[in-house]
């Protein structure tokens, strides 16, 4: 053991870790095709969290599908709010075994009514037949720019500006006749009522009067009125730059403006139309510079290398989509984010905010990948809508505290659907995890005091108020569910608390107690700990596998691993806790594998990768990632939910596009390389035996440490740890001899069995190298 305190030593450069090569994505990570996609969900995606575009070809014309995150029809769900709208009424119907009225009031409107729903923006089209055959289509993810090259020499360059609500396009090698056409969504026309929330009904069911397009010599303006006076407009303007070059801009503006967060960084003080005119005058090249600067910063936040090119490329594409869909001051990631379906139909599942798992999984990769700023968009949205959630809590549950609907509109209003999850009492508890993780990964005390604990406290208060004590002295919910088990039938309700609800309630109370203690609120910490202690143990089979509920083992394949939430993502059973927890983890995963994936979606495989990584099964995690990338993704990397290969990875073979699987995938790979949820830094905890050399840079851990590391022959070889806020952390390096070089104020305690204890001041830094010095 040795303890060294070194202060004020400045390194020649942090590049001594020898991983400069992982600082930015490589050309190999780009999307490349020899033709334009022929359908919207295979198009090239561009976006900035507020504005989005898909580049593809429709009926021989180049098409830009334009979208904006806050384009919403927020009419109340028909028939949803009535005197019966209460948890107690549902409880009574379950007890009476008369569930049809509940389905009729709460579930059927979601299927049968066209709104509330996310709506699309518009489209731009260019006549390109004279340009001849397409030679190449490329998405340069480093620069967030799409390029299309024709064999005639014509070239399209297009981007959605990273920090302004503007899209820009430049066409070279084209004549003055090459001008865009602005096309409005088809809000008027034949009405088809399918009652299918997955495929989506015709947009014409929304009943809007078709908007008006106004044209000038070099611009077009489309204005559309939606429900309740909501309006939006799409503006496009272009300019000839000589005889053979066309440059243009487009933007979408909504009225009244509805954004999450407390600032409008993407709008500044000018209107989007004014910004578009300014950028057009400045020219594509100049506008591109600020755009490139934002993406350079984004890519500098984290990176990795693994010896599987398919898995590595998919991770970079997920990071690119996250950077395109998430910002601190825009609405959070919904089911399709800024890429709403451009097929004349309402988007799959109305493009809503599904807190069933979809929003949660979408933000899993943000913490370790060091994108806390972008993750704040999620929490800003939740805090902004908190008064609406409190209204819902009092109205539906009849108690004080904080509950959140499982399916909501942009402003957080409940939408109905299968109420076991759409009106679940434990949604806010799962959302509380993201407040907790934001605090633990940032160690921002002000955030903890002003936002994280106030959320967790109100969730804990709600749980105390909504639960009851039975004759055995155990606290439980009057009725409980495990989404989406037994679909929306009477059998979906359990009189004993399911492991899903139990895990979420225990987690919320445990973290509320921890947060209160960290703030010095000892009495509150003890109060929540006492409520936590009143809950029963989890339902386990004889061989220690987690069940759905005390009356139902895991006996059916299902896309939602709701029964094992206590293992992952909540970490109430950790591999690091020893044999008892390990036995539960092993047996639960063995049951999952035994029952099989017939009813899984793509996101199930992405979730499985995270689960197996936490169980130290690197080969299992790698296999899950392989299946996701090869079988459940469109050619443009979008998660399509169903198995697209026909190889039997799932009985679902449909292709509705949602994003949560993509982002959970990125998290799964990250968890294979670095974990910190157990209270220490674990380097390369779950890499397959044949992954001899891996590396990552700027991965963030709980405690606000940033880590660079590389492996050799499956073992950590070089490590660089930086402390952002100061503090103490243990690091599992693995057995072997290590050389340490401190470069800034920190104290180290290195044991011979592979453990490092690091006590760092703010900015403290330590470098380590196995079997030799750092070059």
XYZ file of N, CA, C and O in Angstrom, residues 612-698:
348
model
N -27.309 -7.734 -18.811
C -26.233 -8.727 -18.792
C -24.880 -8.087 -18.483
O -24.014 -8.731 -17.875
N -24.696 -6.842 -18.875
C -23.463 -6.150 -18.503
C -23.376 -6.005 -16.990
O -22.311 -6.202 -16.396
N -24.484 -5.670 -16.350
C -24.483 -5.540 -14.887
C -24.279 -6.892 -14.211
O -23.807 -6.952 -13.077
N -24.627 -7.962 -14.924
C -24.417 -9.311 -14.392
C -23.054 -9.867 -14.789
O -22.809 -11.068 -14.626
N -22.202 -9.029 -15.323
C -20.818 -9.383 -15.715
C -20.774 -10.419 -16.836
O -19.800 -11.177 -16.948
N -21.788 -10.450 -17.658
C -21.845 -11.388 -18.791
C -21.546 -10.610 -20.073
O -22.452 -10.174 -20.783
N -20.279 -10.443 -20.377
C -19.888 -9.672 -21.548
C -20.317 -10.301 -22.849
O -20.745 -9.611 -23.780
N -20.217 -11.623 -22.925
C -20.627 -12.299 -24.157
C -22.132 -12.164 -24.372
O -22.599 -11.937 -25.493
N -22.921 -12.297 -23.312
C -24.362 -12.131 -23.434
C -24.753 -10.724 -23.828
O -25.663 -10.513 -24.637
N -24.051 -9.739 -23.265
C -24.328 -8.347 -23.621
C -23.981 -8.087 -25.077
O -24.738 -7.431 -25.803
N -22.843 -8.596 -25.517
C -22.426 -8.412 -26.917
C -23.425 -9.045 -27.871
O -23.795 -8.459 -28.899
N -23.909 -10.240 -27.525
C -24.874 -10.926 -28.388
C -26.157 -10.118 -28.508
O -26.730 -9.980 -29.593
N -26.632 -9.551 -27.399
C -27.856 -8.747 -27.431
C -27.674 -7.520 -28.313
O -28.571 -7.141 -29.073
N -26.521 -6.882 -28.233
C -26.246 -5.722 -29.079
C -26.187 -6.120 -30.548
O -26.683 -5.405 -31.427
N -25.582 -7.264 -30.816
C -25.498 -7.755 -32.197
C -26.890 -7.959 -32.793
O -27.168 -7.553 -33.926
N -27.759 -8.606 -32.026
C -29.111 -8.883 -32.524
C -29.858 -7.580 -32.768
O -30.529 -7.411 -33.797
N -29.770 -6.645 -31.832
C -30.452 -5.368 -32.013
C -30.001 -4.685 -33.299
O -30.820 -4.257 -34.120
N -28.694 -4.552 -33.480
C -28.165 -3.808 -34.625
C -28.470 -4.500 -35.940
O -28.722 -3.843 -36.957
N -28.486 -5.813 -35.944
C -28.642 -6.542 -37.207
C -30.104 -6.813 -37.568
O -30.427 -6.939 -38.743
N -30.980 -6.890 -36.561
C -32.345 -7.354 -36.825
C -33.439 -6.337 -36.555
O -34.562 -6.501 -37.049
N -33.160 -5.309 -35.794
C -34.231 -4.423 -35.353
C -34.001 -2.965 -35.750
O -34.622 -2.077 -35.171
N -33.146 -2.744 -36.722
C -32.858 -1.373 -37.135
C -33.069 -1.198 -38.628
O -32.778 -2.100 -39.425
N -33.550 -0.018 -38.979
C -33.630 0.369 -40.380
C -32.219 0.616 -40.905
O -31.247 0.706 -40.142
N -32.088 0.768 -42.210
C -30.777 1.009 -42.798
C -30.173 2.325 -42.317
O -28.957 2.512 -42.367
N -31.015 3.244 -41.821
C -30.493 4.516 -41.319
C -30.254 4.482 -39.821
O -29.996 5.515 -39.213
N -30.367 3.303 -39.206
C -30.100 3.017 -37.799
C -31.296 3.246 -36.893
O -31.206 3.000 -35.688
N -32.447 3.662 -37.396
C -33.640 3.824 -36.571
C -34.117 2.469 -36.038
O -34.195 1.491 -36.781
N -34.515 2.440 -34.777
C -35.092 1.241 -34.161
C -36.516 1.041 -34.677
O -37.362 1.920 -34.524
N -36.790 -0.110 -35.265
C -38.086 -0.374 -35.894
C -38.961 -1.332 -35.092
O -39.970 -1.808 -35.607
N -38.600 -1.629 -33.854
C -39.401 -2.445 -32.936
C -39.462 -3.924 -33.300
O -39.216 -4.776 -32.453
N -39.823 -4.278 -34.527
C -39.968 -5.676 -34.900
C -38.722 -6.244 -35.564
O -37.846 -5.512 -36.038
N -38.654 -7.574 -35.616
C -37.547 -8.286 -36.265
C -37.660 -8.110 -37.778
O -38.623 -8.573 -38.391
N -36.661 -7.470 -38.371
C -36.683 -7.196 -39.809
C -36.000 -8.287 -40.628
O -35.926 -8.196 -41.856
N -35.486 -9.331 -39.959
C -34.729 -10.361 -40.669
C -35.515 -11.647 -40.887
O -35.133 -12.466 -41.715
N -36.576 -11.859 -40.104
C -37.303 -13.120 -40.195
C -36.551 -14.303 -39.620
O -36.871 -15.458 -39.919
N -35.565 -14.049 -38.767
C -34.751 -15.123 -38.206
C -35.275 -15.628 -36.864
O -34.633 -16.429 -36.201
N -36.426 -15.130 -36.446
C -37.023 -15.641 -35.230
C -36.571 -14.956 -33.959
O -36.779 -15.498 -32.866
N -35.983 -13.793 -34.065
C -35.601 -13.059 -32.861
C -36.826 -12.516 -32.128
O -36.742 -12.158 -30.957
N -37.949 -12.452 -32.787
C -39.207 -12.025 -32.203
C -40.333 -12.418 -33.144
O -40.133 -12.530 -34.360
N -41.516 -12.601 -32.585
C -42.678 -12.834 -33.439
C -43.219 -11.521 -33.996
O -44.026 -11.531 -34.926
N -42.782 -10.399 -33.438
C -43.140 -9.100 -33.991
C -42.268 -8.832 -35.215
O -41.037 -8.816 -35.117
N -42.904 -8.621 -36.338
C -42.153 -8.342 -37.563
C -42.571 -7.014 -38.182
O -42.205 -6.712 -39.312
N -43.338 -6.227 -37.434
C -43.771 -4.919 -37.939
C -42.613 -3.918 -37.866
O -41.519 -4.260 -37.417
N -42.842 -2.646 -38.247
C -41.721 -1.714 -38.298
C -42.067 -0.313 -37.802
O -41.600 0.678 -38.388
N -42.866 -0.159 -36.747
C -43.023 1.202 -36.219
C -41.710 1.686 -35.608
O -41.029 0.939 -34.897
N -41.371 2.920 -35.890
C -40.101 3.508 -35.462
C -40.275 4.230 -34.128
O -41.144 5.077 -33.982
N -39.449 3.870 -33.135
C -39.317 4.616 -31.886
C -37.842 4.637 -31.509
O -37.055 3.811 -31.963
N -37.478 5.549 -30.625
C -36.063 5.830 -30.381
C -35.467 5.181 -29.138
O -34.245 5.102 -29.025
N -36.297 4.762 -28.183
C -35.752 4.323 -26.898
C -34.785 3.155 -27.044
O -33.790 3.058 -26.317
N -35.053 2.252 -27.993
C -34.151 1.127 -28.191
C -32.775 1.563 -28.653
O -31.761 0.979 -28.253
N -32.741 2.577 -29.512
C -31.454 3.101 -29.968
C -30.596 3.580 -28.805
O -29.401 3.263 -28.693
N -31.198 4.362 -27.927
C -30.409 4.974 -26.866
C -30.085 3.984 -25.754
O -29.008 4.058 -25.153
N -30.976 3.021 -25.485
C -30.646 1.975 -24.536
C -29.489 1.125 -25.053
O -28.677 0.612 -24.276
N -29.414 0.968 -26.370
C -28.289 0.252 -26.986
C -26.970 0.930 -26.619
O -26.008 0.264 -26.204
N -26.906 2.250 -26.798
C -25.675 2.978 -26.486
C -25.296 2.776 -25.029
O -24.117 2.575 -24.689
N -26.286 2.813 -24.144
C -26.024 2.590 -22.728
C -25.474 1.195 -22.476
O -24.559 1.015 -21.659
N -26.008 0.195 -23.190
C -25.547 -1.172 -22.994
C -24.065 -1.328 -23.266
O -23.346 -1.983 -22.498
N -23.577 -0.735 -24.343
C -22.154 -0.820 -24.642
C -21.333 -0.078 -23.592
O -20.276 -0.551 -23.162
N -21.811 1.074 -23.174
C -21.100 1.830 -22.150
C -20.967 1.031 -20.849
O -19.911 1.053 -20.201
N -22.041 0.310 -20.484
C -22.008 -0.466 -19.239
C -21.044 -1.641 -19.346
O -20.565 -2.137 -18.322
N -20.756 -2.113 -20.540
C -19.755 -3.153 -20.705
C -18.351 -2.638 -20.413
O -17.484 -3.390 -19.979
N -18.146 -1.337 -20.635
C -16.810 -0.755 -20.527
C -16.541 -0.080 -19.187
O -15.393 -0.022 -18.740
N -17.567 0.439 -18.547
C -17.380 1.178 -17.290
C -18.676 1.151 -16.500
O -19.744 1.419 -17.051
N -18.566 0.866 -15.207
C -19.726 0.915 -14.324
C -19.350 1.650 -13.043
O -18.213 1.558 -12.569
N -20.328 2.361 -12.484
C -20.087 3.035 -11.205
C -21.319 3.015 -10.316
O -21.343 3.672 -9.280
N -22.364 2.259 -10.709
C -23.614 2.274 -9.953
C -23.497 1.588 -8.598
O -24.355 1.785 -7.731
N -22.450 0.791 -8.401
C -22.296 0.074 -7.133
C -21.476 0.854 -6.115
O -21.144 0.324 -5.050
N -21.132 2.097 -6.442
C -20.400 2.919 -5.490
C -18.904 2.953 -5.707
O -18.174 3.585 -4.930
N -18.434 2.287 -6.746
C -17.020 2.371 -7.102
C -16.879 2.312 -8.615
O -17.825 1.967 -9.328
N -15.721 2.679 -9.121
C -15.456 2.654 -10.553
C -14.942 1.276 -10.930
O -13.941 0.806 -10.380
N -15.638 0.636 -11.860
C -15.269 -0.698 -12.308
C -14.915 -0.618 -13.781
O -15.770 -0.349 -14.628
N -13.656 -0.835 -14.096
C -13.144 -0.702 -15.446
C -13.294 -2.000 -16.222
O -12.900 -3.067 -15.743
N -13.876 -1.930 -17.407
C -14.050 -3.067 -18.317
C -14.672 -4.272 -17.592
O -14.135 -5.377 -17.612
N -15.830 -4.071 -16.950
C -16.417 -5.144 -16.143
C -17.093 -6.248 -16.932
O -17.353 -7.320 -16.382
N -17.419 -6.016 -18.216
C -18.223 -6.999 -18.943
C -17.865 -6.999 -20.420
O -18.722 -6.816 -21.284
N -16.596 -7.231 -20.729
C -16.213 -7.305 -22.135
C -15.987 -8.774 -22.508
O -15.487 -9.565 -21.709
N -16.376 -9.161 -23.729
C -16.185 -10.550 -24.150
C -14.707 -10.934 -24.158
O -13.817 -10.073 -24.270
N -14.453 -12.206 -24.055
C -13.082 -12.699 -23.973
C -12.259 -12.324 -25.192
O -11.040 -12.125 -25.100
N -12.905 -12.218 -26.367
C -12.145 -11.932 -27.577
C -12.021 -10.427 -27.864
O -11.482 -10.039 -28.894
N -12.526 -9.591 -26.972
C -12.304 -8.147 -27.099
C -11.015 -7.803 -26.362
O -11.024 -7.322 -25.230
N -9.920 -8.051 -26.983
C -8.639 -7.900 -26.292
C -8.279 -6.450 -26.031
O -7.640 -6.126 -25.030
N -8.674 -5.556 -26.928
C -8.286 -4.153 -26.781
C -9.498 -3.249 -26.956
O -10.128 -3.239 -28.017
N -9.818 -2.506 -25.917
C -10.904 -1.532 -25.937
C -10.392 -0.241 -25.304
O -9.393 -0.240 -24.582
N -11.083 0.834 -25.555
C -10.715 2.095 -24.905
C -11.916 3.022 -24.883
O -12.853 2.870 -25.670
N -11.905 3.946 -23.967
C -12.903 5.003 -23.925
C -12.269 6.261 -23.350
O -11.227 6.199 -22.688
N -12.907 7.369 -23.623
C -12.372 8.661 -23.216
C -13.506 9.524 -22.678
O -14.593 9.575 -23.251
N -13.249 10.185 -21.549
C -14.192 11.136 -20.947
C -15.505 10.494 -20.530
O -16.549 11.151 -20.550
